[in-house]
Amino acid sequence: MPDLRDLYQELIIDHGRRPRNFGALADANHTAEGFNPLCGDRITLFVKTRDGVIEDVRFEGTGCAISTASASLMSEALKGRTEAEARTLFDGFHALVTGHGAAEEPPLGKLEVLAGVAEFPARVKCATLAWHTLLAALRDQSAPVSTEQDEQGGAEPGGTGRAADG
Amino acid sequence: MMRDDPKERAALGRVATVGLEGAIARRRADFPILARTVNDRPLVYLDNGATSQKPQCVIDAEAHYYAHLNANVHRGVHRLSQEATDAYEAARDTAQAFINAAQREEIVFVRGTTEAINLVANSFGARFRAGDEILITGMEHHSNIVPWQLACERSGAMLKVVPVADDGELDVAAFEALLSPRTRIVGLTHVSNALGTINPVRELIALAHARGVPVLLDGAQAVPHLAIDVQALDCDFYAFSGHKLYGPTGTGVLYGRRALLEAMPPWQGGGDMIRQVSFARTTYNDLPYKFEAGTPNIAGAIALGEAMRYVRDVGFDAIAAHEGALLRDATERARAFPGLRLIGTAREKAAILSFVLADVHAHDVGSILDHEGVAVRTGHHCAMPLMERFGVAATVRASFALYNTHEDVAALFAALAKVREVFGDA
């Protein structure tokens, strides 16, 4: 039986309670909205890039501890990364939380605190909502991201599909 | 029995309740799934508002049909087809008696509440015109909102919504005020799935009928908890699902007043719903078959009939006494729990406890409860407008059935204490 503390580690509780980089970003050049219709979680993500490098990331919205902490940790992890690095980080993070770990994963740093999500399939969408929204923002997708959208990437465990991730 | 002496009645009620409590406790053994474990803990199933568990007799009824009776209904001259038809039509008689419909032709078997309401919105709704009004309430399930919105799109009719008060009761004065000369139908939930509120449907139906407006009751959450008498209620349509009533999924009943059903066009076309088909002209079958196109869920209907017999056998007096005690127990514990806010505190409630914790999202509560073996529903309960009304994205909902116990209530609050342990004090 998975331990609750694997899911709700102190760092997650902390970021869930006091999310970093929370609020709007006035000079963002990419924004996107994400929505999980199953639980009502919403996120608006603001990204500021220059010459392909992410200079700042902020977000607003409401959600559970897992989705809020994931967005908060993501916002910290992205600053200073190139857009290409962000996409690679997404792949590694996705593999981590779905339990489909690849042989060679990029180092994920603090994001690895969310590894426990893999033992709770019903919560994978909470952890990935911010990331799917990030990819939508980077490709300037105007339609809100939904965790219930079908796409060719295959199904996420514990759900009927996963959000568009291009 | 001295029906007109309240003291005598109360005394009899107390005596009866004590005996019934003991009898109902034995019913738990009728539900095989309650013996299983979740996360190595005994299952505490408090998601009955989503679907109830099934007693062995219902499971057996479905299996018996496939093992001994399986054939299509209303068709063959062969023996099996006749036996299957007899069993299927006997289930209709059981359903008629269960809700005290005047005639068996008023019982239409459907896939569930959702299909029943869609049937009415499409078929009865074929007469809606631009400027007509459909009156629903702010506490409806999406299945009693969206079919009417679709009817509005087709016809140009408008949807009007009765507001809900802070305690989760319907604003009856607003209901009356919103009934207009253009109102063509009222769609109203008997019991709110997200709040537990039991609406004063007899009063509301009388108000609507005084203006000549028919009323559809969504009975999905009412039938497991309350004895239903559609003639006493005087409703025009009553919709409910089998699977919340200890019956199979994919079953349900639409009751409709005969005169209304007679005047309504068919909804779906196909086999069984016709009398004669030619390429020039097709005539339709009599009620209720006019609304049962195609091969129905025969096994499901038969097993639903068995579920209704089972519930009648347990008795709604016993169910109400037992579930009422569980709800009082749970409500008292909830009021004492730090940071817990009850959503839905109407005076008349079915055994549904909806709540939020001040600082912990419902999904996090749900995951921790699941870890402790306690199954509850978390989310918007297919009632997003109602969630918005109460300013919450999601709630935790514990909903009780006849087989739940005070130990289940205690397990729920022990698991909520675990939430506090993980998240710290409120």
XYZ file of C-alpha atoms in Angstrom:
592
model
C 0.000 0.000 0.000
C 1.452 3.386 -0.955
C 2.206 5.663 1.954
C 0.329 8.967 2.185
C 3.607 10.726 2.980
C 4.960 9.636 -0.416
C 2.256 11.802 -1.952
C 1.984 14.568 0.607
C 5.607 15.342 1.344
C 6.384 18.451 3.396
C 7.672 20.304 0.335
C 4.372 19.666 -1.468
C 2.275 20.782 1.490
C 4.467 23.881 1.711
C 4.179 24.786 -1.988
C 0.466 23.933 -1.918
C -0.091 26.334 0.973
C 2.304 29.074 -0.130
C 2.728 28.812 -3.891
C 5.755 30.650 -5.309
C 5.385 32.950 -8.325
C 1.653 33.232 -7.727
C -0.109 36.100 -9.485
C -0.299 37.709 -12.897
C 2.733 38.719 -14.953
C 2.116 42.043 -16.650
C 4.772 41.727 -19.370
C 4.212 38.078 -20.242
C 4.419 37.313 -23.951
C 2.812 33.871 -23.668
C -0.287 32.948 -21.647
C -2.590 29.945 -21.567
C -5.416 28.592 -19.466
C -5.729 25.076 -18.146
C -8.800 23.393 -16.774
C -9.542 20.043 -15.197
C -13.298 19.564 -15.678
C -13.336 16.551 -13.358
C -12.369 18.502 -10.267
C -12.764 22.126 -11.330
C -9.068 23.010 -11.031
C -8.151 26.077 -13.086
C -4.821 27.655 -13.889
C -3.757 30.668 -15.896
C -0.080 30.585 -16.784
C 2.013 33.614 -17.718
C 5.380 33.119 -19.421
C 7.921 35.741 -20.442
C 10.533 34.600 -22.944
C 13.333 36.381 -24.744
C 15.310 34.775 -27.573
C 13.914 31.348 -26.693
C 14.854 31.600 -23.007
C 12.220 31.614 -20.254
C 12.904 34.679 -18.134
C 9.859 34.535 -15.867
C 6.864 32.329 -15.115
C 3.888 33.145 -12.911
C 0.460 31.588 -12.456
C -2.988 32.172 -11.011
C -5.854 29.827 -10.289
C -7.396 27.421 -7.833
C -6.608 23.803 -7.275
C -5.711 21.015 -4.905
C -2.408 20.772 -3.067
C -0.907 18.574 -5.790
C -1.800 20.824 -8.737
C -0.871 24.018 -6.886
C 2.450 22.619 -5.650
C 3.212 21.239 -9.109
C 2.598 24.636 -10.723
C 4.676 26.357 -8.055
C 7.621 23.970 -8.401
C 7.378 24.143 -12.187
C 7.534 27.929 -12.124
C 10.754 27.746 -10.108
C 12.288 25.068 -12.296
C 11.703 26.873 -15.580
C 13.416 30.181 -15.037
C 16.518 30.503 -17.164
C 15.729 27.420 -19.234
C 15.382 27.434 -22.986
C 12.022 26.465 -24.451
C 13.611 23.258 -25.747
C 14.898 22.441 -22.260
C 11.407 23.093 -20.852
C 9.947 20.528 -23.246
C 12.584 17.981 -22.255
C 11.821 18.698 -18.616
C 8.126 18.092 -19.336
C 8.911 14.678 -20.810
C 10.978 13.718 -17.793
C 8.368 15.001 -15.374
C 5.576 13.217 -17.230
C 7.498 9.951 -17.092
C 8.138 10.497 -13.379
C 4.519 11.051 -12.317
C 3.039 8.387 -14.587
C 5.610 5.839 -13.426
C 6.893 5.310 -16.967
C 10.427 6.229 -16.150
C 12.739 6.287 -19.170
C 16.210 4.800 -18.990
C 17.891 8.169 -19.350
C 16.036 10.923 -17.605
C 17.206 14.476 -17.262
C 17.836 15.462 -13.628
C 14.575 16.859 -12.292
C 15.795 18.371 -9.045
C 13.054 19.463 -6.654
C 10.394 18.244 -9.099
C 11.227 14.699 -8.018
C 9.272 15.337 -4.836
C 6.183 14.617 -6.964
C 7.335 11.065 -7.778
C 4.809 9.713 -5.249
C 1.969 10.738 -7.577
C 2.760 7.664 -9.682
C 1.300 5.517 -6.887
C -1.954 7.513 -6.986
C -3.153 7.265 -10.616
C -6.261 9.358 -9.938
C -4.000 12.317 -9.179
C -1.719 12.285 -12.236
C -3.841 14.908 -13.969
C -3.523 17.208 -10.973
C 0.268 17.055 -11.239
C 0.415 17.533 -15.021
C -2.176 20.298 -15.490
C 0.362 23.132 -15.116
C 2.791 21.430 -17.489
C 0.227 20.864 -20.208
C -0.756 24.501 -19.821
C 2.913 25.495 -20.174
C 3.218 23.719 -23.511
C 0.012 25.369 -24.705
C 1.381 28.758 -23.657
C 4.666 28.227 -25.479
C 2.845 27.447 -28.722
C 0.387 30.317 -28.094
C -2.658 28.082 -28.075
C -5.727 30.235 -27.545
C -8.201 27.494 -26.577
C -8.000 26.512 -22.893
C -6.238 23.219 -22.181
C -8.512 20.539 -20.785
C -7.291 17.408 -19.068
C -10.122 15.575 -20.816
C -9.066 16.361 -24.366
C -8.120 13.486 -26.606
C -4.846 13.639 -28.399
C -2.509 11.315 -30.150
C -0.110 11.034 -27.239
C -2.082 8.212 -25.650
C -4.042 7.948 -22.465
C -2.832 8.914 -19.044
C -3.418 6.290 -16.388
C -6.481 6.847 -14.264
C -8.219 8.934 -16.844
C -9.794 9.026 -20.242
C -7.137 10.992 -22.031
C -4.503 13.575 -21.484
C -4.276 17.169 -22.350
C -2.847 18.274 -25.634
C 0.888 18.341 -25.442
C 1.814 18.666 -29.114
C -54.093 1.604 14.153
C -55.182 4.988 15.513
C -53.910 7.079 12.651
C -55.326 10.323 13.975
C -53.657 10.226 17.395
C -50.151 11.716 17.113
C -49.055 10.472 20.576
C -50.114 6.951 19.809
C -48.403 7.156 16.443
C -45.167 8.426 17.966
C -45.164 5.653 20.556
C -45.757 3.020 17.907
C -43.044 4.597 15.789
C -40.484 4.367 18.603
C -41.232 0.740 19.292
C -41.123 -0.062 15.610
C -37.862 1.819 15.092
C -35.995 -0.181 17.728
C -37.029 -3.452 16.118
C -36.269 -2.188 12.632
C -32.766 -1.045 13.540
C -31.932 -4.623 14.443
C -33.501 -5.989 11.294
C -31.757 -3.542 9.012
C -28.348 -4.348 10.488
C -28.715 -7.889 9.177
C -29.272 -6.545 5.650
C -25.610 -5.597 5.364
C -24.761 -9.248 4.801
C -26.900 -9.198 1.644
C -24.261 -7.074 -0.138
C -21.236 -9.223 -1.047
C -18.964 -6.328 -2.067
C -19.041 -4.928 1.468
C -16.822 -7.843 2.525
C -13.890 -6.664 0.401
C -11.002 -4.502 1.477
C -9.464 -1.340 0.028
C -5.800 -0.626 0.794
C -5.922 -3.556 3.231
C -8.730 -1.877 5.146
C -12.405 -2.876 5.205
C -14.336 -0.965 2.543
C -16.336 1.935 3.938
C -18.600 2.803 1.034
C -20.073 6.292 1.337
C -20.505 7.103 -2.354
C -24.065 5.852 -2.636
C -25.204 9.085 -4.241
C -23.059 8.104 -7.237
C -24.208 4.494 -7.260
C -25.294 2.029 -4.611
C -23.953 -1.480 -4.117
C -26.098 -4.446 -5.153
C -27.594 -7.157 -2.938
C -26.983 -10.778 -3.917
C -30.620 -11.224 -4.987
C -30.201 -8.525 -7.663
C -26.948 -10.050 -8.909
C -28.666 -13.457 -8.978
C -31.700 -12.107 -10.848
C -29.523 -10.799 -13.664
C -27.507 -14.026 -13.833
C -30.675 -16.150 -13.693
C -32.078 -14.358 -16.710
C -29.015 -15.114 -18.810
C -28.744 -18.691 -17.519
C -32.403 -19.644 -17.929
C -34.554 -17.076 -19.759
C -32.457 -15.263 -22.343
C -34.480 -14.461 -25.468
C -35.748 -11.296 -27.091
C -39.010 -9.870 -25.800
C -42.310 -9.147 -27.571
C -41.254 -11.133 -30.656
C -40.906 -14.864 -30.727
C -43.660 -17.404 -30.555
C -41.203 -19.732 -28.888
C -41.318 -20.592 -25.227
C -38.171 -18.752 -24.152
C -39.299 -15.503 -25.727
C -42.602 -15.786 -23.920
C -40.906 -16.430 -20.573
C -38.490 -13.528 -21.088
C -41.394 -11.263 -22.025
C -43.356 -12.342 -18.953
C -40.402 -11.627 -16.660
C -39.718 -8.259 -18.315
C -43.365 -7.204 -18.092
C -43.587 -8.432 -14.489
C -40.748 -5.998 -13.716
C -42.923 -3.243 -15.181
C -45.736 -4.226 -12.819
C -43.273 -4.126 -9.916
C -42.142 -0.650 -10.965
C -45.757 0.493 -11.281
C -46.498 -0.664 -7.745
C -43.194 0.721 -6.451
C -44.127 4.312 -7.326
C -47.894 3.725 -7.219
C -48.533 4.677 -10.828
C -52.183 4.357 -11.842
C -51.444 2.261 -14.925
C -48.650 -0.010 -16.122
C -48.649 1.816 -19.478
C -47.255 4.843 -17.649
C -43.978 3.011 -16.901
C -41.315 3.400 -19.621
C -38.048 1.531 -19.123
C -35.024 3.669 -19.987
C -31.255 3.611 -19.448
C -31.457 5.898 -16.449
C -32.558 9.294 -15.187
C -30.547 11.095 -17.853
C -32.261 9.258 -20.690
C -35.676 9.742 -19.064
C -35.228 13.514 -18.927
C -33.821 13.638 -22.451
C -36.863 11.700 -23.644
C -39.220 14.266 -22.139
C -37.130 17.256 -23.258
C -37.139 15.937 -26.836
C -40.627 14.501 -27.129
C -42.705 16.729 -24.868
C -40.309 19.539 -25.845
C -41.268 19.186 -29.517
C -44.126 21.585 -28.767
C -41.892 24.360 -27.359
C -41.844 27.593 -29.356
C -39.750 30.759 -29.309
C -40.609 32.802 -26.244
C -41.745 29.785 -24.205
C -40.128 29.303 -20.819
C -38.745 26.228 -19.085
C -38.397 26.574 -15.334
C -35.689 24.658 -13.479
C -33.859 25.314 -10.208
C -30.348 26.284 -9.160
C -29.773 22.902 -7.524
C -30.296 20.685 -10.564
C -27.878 17.993 -11.690
C -26.454 18.661 -15.158
C -28.828 15.980 -16.461
C -31.780 18.204 -15.543
C -30.136 21.300 -17.038
C -28.489 20.361 -20.308
C -31.419 18.491 -21.964
C -33.521 21.634 -21.406
C -30.771 23.873 -22.785
C -30.719 21.713 -25.905
C -34.513 22.012 -26.129
C -34.128 25.788 -25.848
C -31.588 25.808 -28.689
C -33.967 23.835 -30.910
C -37.071 25.856 -30.123
C -35.979 29.326 -29.059
C -37.482 28.770 -25.611
C -35.793 30.332 -22.584
C -34.475 28.704 -19.436
C -35.484 30.284 -16.115
C -33.778 29.280 -12.880
C -35.211 29.345 -9.339
C -32.557 30.545 -6.862
C -31.320 28.526 -3.887
C -30.999 30.023 -0.376
C -27.828 29.875 1.736
C -29.048 26.832 3.654
C -29.667 24.915 0.436
C -33.436 25.304 0.403
C -35.308 26.375 -2.663
C -36.742 29.900 -2.706
C -40.434 28.967 -2.957
C -41.594 32.586 -3.353
C -39.206 33.005 -6.287
C -40.452 29.729 -7.744
C -44.003 31.034 -7.695
C -42.962 34.398 -9.119
C -41.052 32.745 -11.975
C -44.075 30.711 -13.093
C -45.377 32.752 -16.000
C -48.048 32.387 -18.689
C -45.187 31.280 -21.000
C -43.916 28.505 -18.700
C -44.344 25.179 -20.514
C -42.798 22.785 -17.993
C -41.024 22.706 -14.636
C -37.958 20.464 -14.216
C -37.293 19.983 -10.516
C -35.133 17.666 -8.453
C -36.943 15.807 -5.677
C -33.741 15.466 -3.626
C -30.573 17.458 -4.382
C -27.607 15.194 -5.145
C -25.076 17.751 -3.948
C -26.897 19.179 -0.913
C -29.290 16.459 0.237
C -32.161 18.951 0.302
C -35.598 17.329 0.035
C -37.677 19.835 -1.892
C -41.313 20.489 -0.904
C -42.405 18.996 -4.209
C -46.106 18.604 -3.415
C -46.391 22.301 -2.646
C -44.354 23.243 -5.726
C -46.379 20.952 -7.988
C -49.621 22.458 -6.666
C -48.296 25.956 -7.437
C -47.359 24.915 -10.969
C -50.628 23.097 -11.599
C -52.595 26.128 -10.429
C -51.130 27.783 -13.542
C -51.584 24.754 -15.749
C -47.852 23.942 -15.886
C -46.771 20.263 -15.823
C -43.896 19.190 -13.590
C -41.096 16.684 -14.161
C -39.450 15.416 -10.978
C -35.862 14.158 -11.090
C -36.114 11.342 -8.562
C -32.593 9.908 -8.962
C -31.578 10.745 -5.376
C -35.055 10.344 -3.868
C -36.003 6.759 -4.738
C -33.376 5.081 -2.519
C -34.515 7.072 0.517
C -38.217 7.932 0.238
C -41.386 6.002 -0.570
C -42.626 7.461 -3.845
C -46.311 7.780 -4.706
C -46.611 9.586 -8.022
C -50.384 9.895 -7.663
C -50.134 11.500 -4.219
C -47.349 13.776 -5.470
C -49.534 14.569 -8.503
C -46.398 14.945 -10.651
C -46.633 14.662 -14.423
C -43.288 12.958 -15.032
C -41.014 11.134 -12.589
C -37.524 10.047 -13.668
C -35.155 7.737 -11.810
C -32.234 5.358 -12.244
C -32.024 1.740 -11.155
C -28.367 1.780 -10.152
C -28.796 4.179 -7.229
C -31.679 1.982 -6.034
C -29.567 -1.164 -5.502
C -30.308 -2.221 -9.097
C -28.118 -2.605 -12.201
C -26.480 0.235 -14.122
C -28.089 1.126 -17.432
C -31.613 0.783 -16.068
C -34.202 3.342 -15.118
C -37.800 4.373 -15.297
C -39.677 7.265 -16.775
C -43.141 7.608 -15.315
C -45.437 9.821 -17.349
C -49.057 10.676 -16.927
C -50.881 8.665 -19.584
C -52.662 11.586 -21.241
C -49.315 13.377 -21.687
C -47.478 10.310 -22.996
C -50.321 9.600 -25.445
C -50.031 13.088 -26.894
C -46.238 12.997 -27.209
C -44.494 11.946 -30.427
C -42.052 9.013 -30.334
C -38.486 9.947 -29.481
C -36.417 7.148 -30.983
C -37.567 5.045 -33.907
C -36.921 1.357 -34.455
C -38.191 -2.089 -33.639
C -40.811 -2.674 -30.963
C -42.089 0.921 -31.019
C -44.148 0.459 -34.186
C -47.463 -1.108 -35.022
C -47.101 -1.140 -38.789
C -44.334 0.082 -41.038
C -44.589 0.879 -44.709
C -42.536 3.304 -46.759
C -45.602 5.503 -47.132
C -46.626 5.618 -43.495
C -45.719 4.104 -40.149
C -48.070 3.806 -37.213
C -46.728 3.635 -33.699
C -47.215 1.084 -30.998
C -49.273 1.632 -27.860
C -47.847 2.884 -24.603
C -45.365 2.196 -23.179
C -43.771 0.486 -26.222
C -44.008 3.667 -28.302
C -41.087 4.908 -26.178
C -39.084 1.667 -26.025
C -37.453 1.391 -29.437
C -35.091 -1.525 -29.938
C -34.249 -4.442 -27.707
C -34.323 -3.138 -24.145
C -32.016 -3.991 -21.244
C -34.113 -7.058 -20.441
C -31.842 -8.548 -17.787
C -31.407 -5.127 -16.230
C -35.126 -4.426 -16.017
C -35.772 -7.809 -14.429
C -32.992 -7.253 -11.893
C -34.303 -3.727 -11.236
C -37.664 -5.286 -10.421
C -35.866 -7.543 -7.953
C -34.135 -4.502 -6.413
C -37.493 -2.773 -5.954
C -38.913 -5.868 -4.258
C -35.854 -5.955 -2.008
C -36.199 -2.296 -0.985
C -39.935 -2.667 -0.380
C -39.176 -5.719 1.744
C -36.690 -3.766 3.873
C -39.286 -1.013 4.049
C -38.978 2.751 3.755
C -39.920 3.297 7.409
C -36.914 1.238 8.437
C -34.677 2.901 5.843
C -35.750 6.407 6.887
C -35.224 5.673 10.598
C -31.800 4.125 10.021
C -30.468 6.642 7.499
C -31.900 9.512 9.549
C -29.908 8.321 12.557
C -26.744 8.049 10.444
C -27.246 11.577 9.069
C -27.769 13.022 12.574
C -24.645 11.248 13.818
C -22.569 12.468 10.866
C -23.944 16.018 11.044
C -23.146 16.322 14.762
C -19.589 15.096 14.210
C -19.231 17.444 11.223
C -20.312 20.474 13.242
C -17.666 19.665 15.847
C -14.865 19.123 13.300
C -12.395 22.036 13.077
C -12.581 24.087 9.886
C -15.401 22.017 8.354
C -18.180 23.879 6.523
C -21.348 21.997 5.676
C -22.770 22.783 2.234
C -26.505 22.147 2.480
C -28.221 22.496 5.836
C -31.859 22.365 4.791
C -34.450 21.366 7.383
C -35.525 18.382 5.305
C -32.570 16.356 4.081
C -31.838 12.905 2.727
C -28.759 11.114 4.068
C -26.235 13.166 2.100
C -23.469 15.120 3.827
C -21.646 17.617 1.609
C -18.809 19.696 3.043
C -15.526 21.491 2.507
C -12.519 21.915 4.768
C -11.295 25.486 5.100
C -7.718 24.888 4.007
C -7.675 21.522 2.212
C -9.004 20.978 -1.310
C -11.719 18.352 -1.701
C -9.503 16.256 -3.974
C -6.787 16.033 -1.361
C -9.394 15.056 1.232
C -10.717 12.408 -1.167
C -7.281 10.873 -1.776
C -6.534 10.610 1.928
C -9.983 9.187 2.692
C -9.508 6.623 -0.084
C -6.159 5.697 1.409
C -7.998 4.974 4.658
C -10.516 2.776 2.829
C -13.316 5.366 2.863
C -14.968 5.943 -0.531
C -16.598 9.360 -0.949
C -17.293 11.571 -3.932
C -15.225 14.703 -4.378
C -15.790 17.289 -7.060
C -18.619 19.370 -8.451
C -21.152 16.504 -8.383
C -22.350 17.375 -11.915
C -23.835 20.528 -10.424
C -21.353 23.243 -11.437
C -23.860 26.118 -11.208
C -24.679 25.079 -7.642
C -20.986 24.946 -6.710
C -20.594 28.468 -8.072
C -23.623 29.556 -6.033
C -21.875 28.407 -2.859
C -18.497 29.802 -3.937
C -16.684 26.460 -3.926
C -14.991 24.586 -6.773
C -15.681 21.210 -5.239
C -17.038 19.551 -2.127
C -16.581 16.253 -0.348
C -19.812 14.267 -0.303
C -20.584 11.329 1.957
C -23.878 9.724 0.966
C -25.435 6.908 2.946
C -27.416 3.791 2.109
C -29.412 1.288 4.121
C -26.345 -0.911 4.721
C -24.162 1.809 6.220
C -23.459 1.775 9.929
C -22.429 4.157 12.696
C -19.010 2.481 12.428
C -18.865 3.797 8.850
C -19.587 7.308 10.142
C -16.847 6.907 12.752
C -14.436 5.671 10.044
C -15.203 8.762 7.945
C -14.288 11.101 10.778
C -11.231 9.071 11.768
C -10.071 9.449 8.154
C -10.789 13.193 8.280
C -8.601 13.356 11.392
C -5.895 11.763 9.232
C -6.320 14.654 6.773
C -5.608 17.053 9.635
C -2.576 14.979 10.571
C -1.157 15.235 7.029
C -2.017 18.889 6.455
C -1.549 20.189 9.983
C -4.086 22.087 12.043
C -6.611 24.301 10.296
